[in-house]
PDB file of C-alpha atoms in Angstrom:
ATOM      1  CA  MET I 181     118.951 111.769  90.770  1.00 44.00           C
ATOM      2  CA  PHE I 182     117.457 115.083  89.674  1.00 49.00           C
ATOM      3  CA  SER I 183     119.283 117.227  87.199  1.00 52.00           C
ATOM      4  CA  LEU I 184     118.083 120.134  85.145  1.00 50.00           C
ATOM      5  CA  PHE I 185     119.263 118.663  81.853  1.00 57.00           C
ATOM      6  CA  ARG I 186     118.730 114.913  81.732  1.00 70.00           C
ATOM      7  CA  SER I 187     120.293 112.879  78.978  1.00 88.00           C
ATOM      8  CA  LYS I 188     118.203 111.323  76.236  1.00 94.00           C
ATOM      9  CA  ALA I 189     118.800 107.910  77.830  1.00 95.00           C
ATOM     10  CA  LYS I 190     117.513 109.066  81.226  1.00 95.00           C
ATOM     11  CA  ARG I 191     114.476 110.685  79.607  1.00 95.00           C
ATOM     12  CA  GLU I 192     113.727 107.403  77.840  1.00 97.00           C
ATOM     13  CA  LEU I 193     113.938 105.410  81.074  1.00 97.00           C
ATOM     14  CA  ASP I 194     111.872 108.001  82.952  1.00 97.00           C
ATOM     15  CA  GLY I 195     109.258 107.825  80.195  1.00 97.00           C
ATOM     16  CA  ILE I 196     109.045 104.065  80.618  1.00 98.00           C
ATOM     17  CA  ILE I 197     108.462 104.564  84.359  1.00 97.00           C
ATOM     18  CA  VAL I 198     105.727 107.134  83.685  1.00 97.00           C
ATOM     19  CA  GLU I 199     103.998 104.761  81.286  1.00 97.00           C
ATOM     20  CA  LEU I 200     104.362 101.894  83.774  1.00 97.00           C
ATOM     21  CA  ASN I 201     102.729 104.020  86.474  1.00 96.00           C
ATOM     22  CA  ASN I 202      99.887 104.948  84.118  1.00 97.00           C
ATOM     23  CA  TYR I 203      99.195 101.283  83.411  1.00 95.00           C
ATOM     24  CA  LEU I 204      99.276 100.468  87.122  1.00 94.00           C
ATOM     25  CA  GLN I 205      96.848 103.287  87.930  1.00 94.00           C
ATOM     26  CA  ASN I 206      94.447 102.057  85.271  1.00 93.00           C
ATOM     27  CA  ASN I 207      94.795  98.418  86.336  1.00 90.00           C
ATOM     28  CA  TYR I 208      96.243  97.288  82.987  1.00 91.00           C
ATOM     29  CA  LYS I 209      98.232  94.336  84.259  1.00 91.00           C
ATOM     30  CA  ASP I 210      99.811  92.890  81.112  1.00 92.00           C
ATOM     31  CA  PRO I 211     101.060  96.220  79.730  1.00 95.00           C
ATOM     32  CA  ALA I 212     102.367  97.137  83.201  1.00 94.00           C
ATOM     33  CA  HIS I 213     104.438  93.945  83.307  1.00 94.00           C
ATOM     34  CA  GLU I 214     105.666  94.644  79.771  1.00 96.00           C
ATOM     35  CA  MET I 215     106.816  98.126  80.733  1.00 97.00           C
ATOM     36  CA  ARG I 216     108.552  96.775  83.850  1.00 97.00           C
ATOM     37  CA  ARG I 217     110.483  94.289  81.711  1.00 97.00           C
ATOM     38  CA  LEU I 218     111.246  97.006  79.164  1.00 98.00           C
ATOM     39  CA  LEU I 219     112.713  99.187  81.919  1.00 98.00           C
ATOM     40  CA  LYS I 220     115.229  96.452  82.790  1.00 98.00           C
ATOM     41  CA  THR I 221     116.009  95.638  79.170  1.00 98.00           C
ATOM     42  CA  ARG I 222     116.605  99.251  78.158  1.00 98.00           C
ATOM     43  CA  ALA I 223     118.648 100.031  81.288  1.00 98.00           C
ATOM     44  CA  ASP I 224     120.845  97.003  80.525  1.00 98.00           C
ATOM     45  CA  GLU I 225     121.227  98.033  76.880  1.00 97.00           C
ATOM     46  CA  LEU I 226     121.983 101.679  77.618  1.00 97.00           C
ATOM     47  CA  PHE I 227     124.563 100.725  80.244  1.00 97.00           C
ATOM     48  CA  ALA I 228     126.216  98.210  77.908  1.00 97.00           C
ATOM     49  CA  GLU I 229     126.381 100.881  75.189  1.00 96.00           C
ATOM     50  CA  GLY I 230     127.982 103.332  77.619  1.00 96.00           C
ATOM     51  CA  LYS I 231     125.085 105.790  77.426  1.00 95.00           C
ATOM     52  CA  ILE I 232     124.460 105.766  81.184  1.00 96.00           C
ATOM     53  CA  LYS I 233     126.923 105.558  84.048  1.00 96.00           C
ATOM     54  CA  LYS I 234     127.026 102.795  86.663  1.00 97.00           C
ATOM     55  CA  GLU I 235     125.372 104.965  89.338  1.00 97.00           C
ATOM     56  CA  VAL I 236     122.507 105.847  86.992  1.00 96.00           C
ATOM     57  CA  TYR I 237     122.162 102.213  85.955  1.00 98.00           C
ATOM     58  CA  ASP I 238     122.052 101.147  89.619  1.00 98.00           C
ATOM     59  CA  HIS I 239     119.313 103.696  90.294  1.00 97.00           C
ATOM     60  CA  TYR I 240     117.079 102.388  87.506  1.00 98.00           C
ATOM     61  CA  ILE I 241     117.732  98.766  88.477  1.00 98.00           C
ATOM     62  CA  SER I 242     116.678  99.585  92.043  1.00 98.00           C
ATOM     63  CA  VAL I 243     113.480 101.130  90.634  1.00 98.00           C
ATOM     64  CA  TYR I 244     112.959  97.960  88.576  1.00 98.00           C
ATOM     65  CA  ASP I 245     113.509  95.828  91.688  1.00 97.00           C
ATOM     66  CA  ARG I 246     110.953  97.860  93.690  1.00 97.00           C
ATOM     67  CA  TYR I 247     108.347  97.421  90.954  1.00 96.00           C
ATOM     68  CA  THR I 248     109.152  93.712  90.711  1.00 95.00           C
ATOM     69  CA  VAL I 249     108.454  93.242  94.415  1.00 95.00           C
ATOM     70  CA  MET I 250     105.359  95.436  94.301  1.00 92.00           C
ATOM     71  CA  MET I 251     103.937  93.600  91.265  1.00 90.00           C
ATOM     72  CA  LYS I 252     104.814  90.010  92.220  1.00 87.00           C
ATOM     73  CA  ASP I 253     101.151  89.064  92.815  1.00 81.00           C
ATOM     74  CA  TYR I 254      99.825  91.407  90.147  1.00 71.00           C
ATOM     75  CA  ARG I 255      98.137  89.136  87.618  1.00 65.00           C
ATOM     76  CA  HIS I 256      94.716  88.212  86.285  1.00 55.00           C
TER      77      HIS I 256
END
């Protein structure tokens, strides 16, 4: 999934993942869950708007699914 020139949509989704990882590293549970949900919401929106292709959408949904499994018991 690496390309030299990523689209604005991919940069946005990658930024959400970076922020999600930062929250996880700092043990900020609520913001981490918010960012995980935002990743799914934005991927859905960008795909529906035609700004990302199906294969890119599938990649980000698989990332969302991995975080969902990893964070299932991640609460206060």
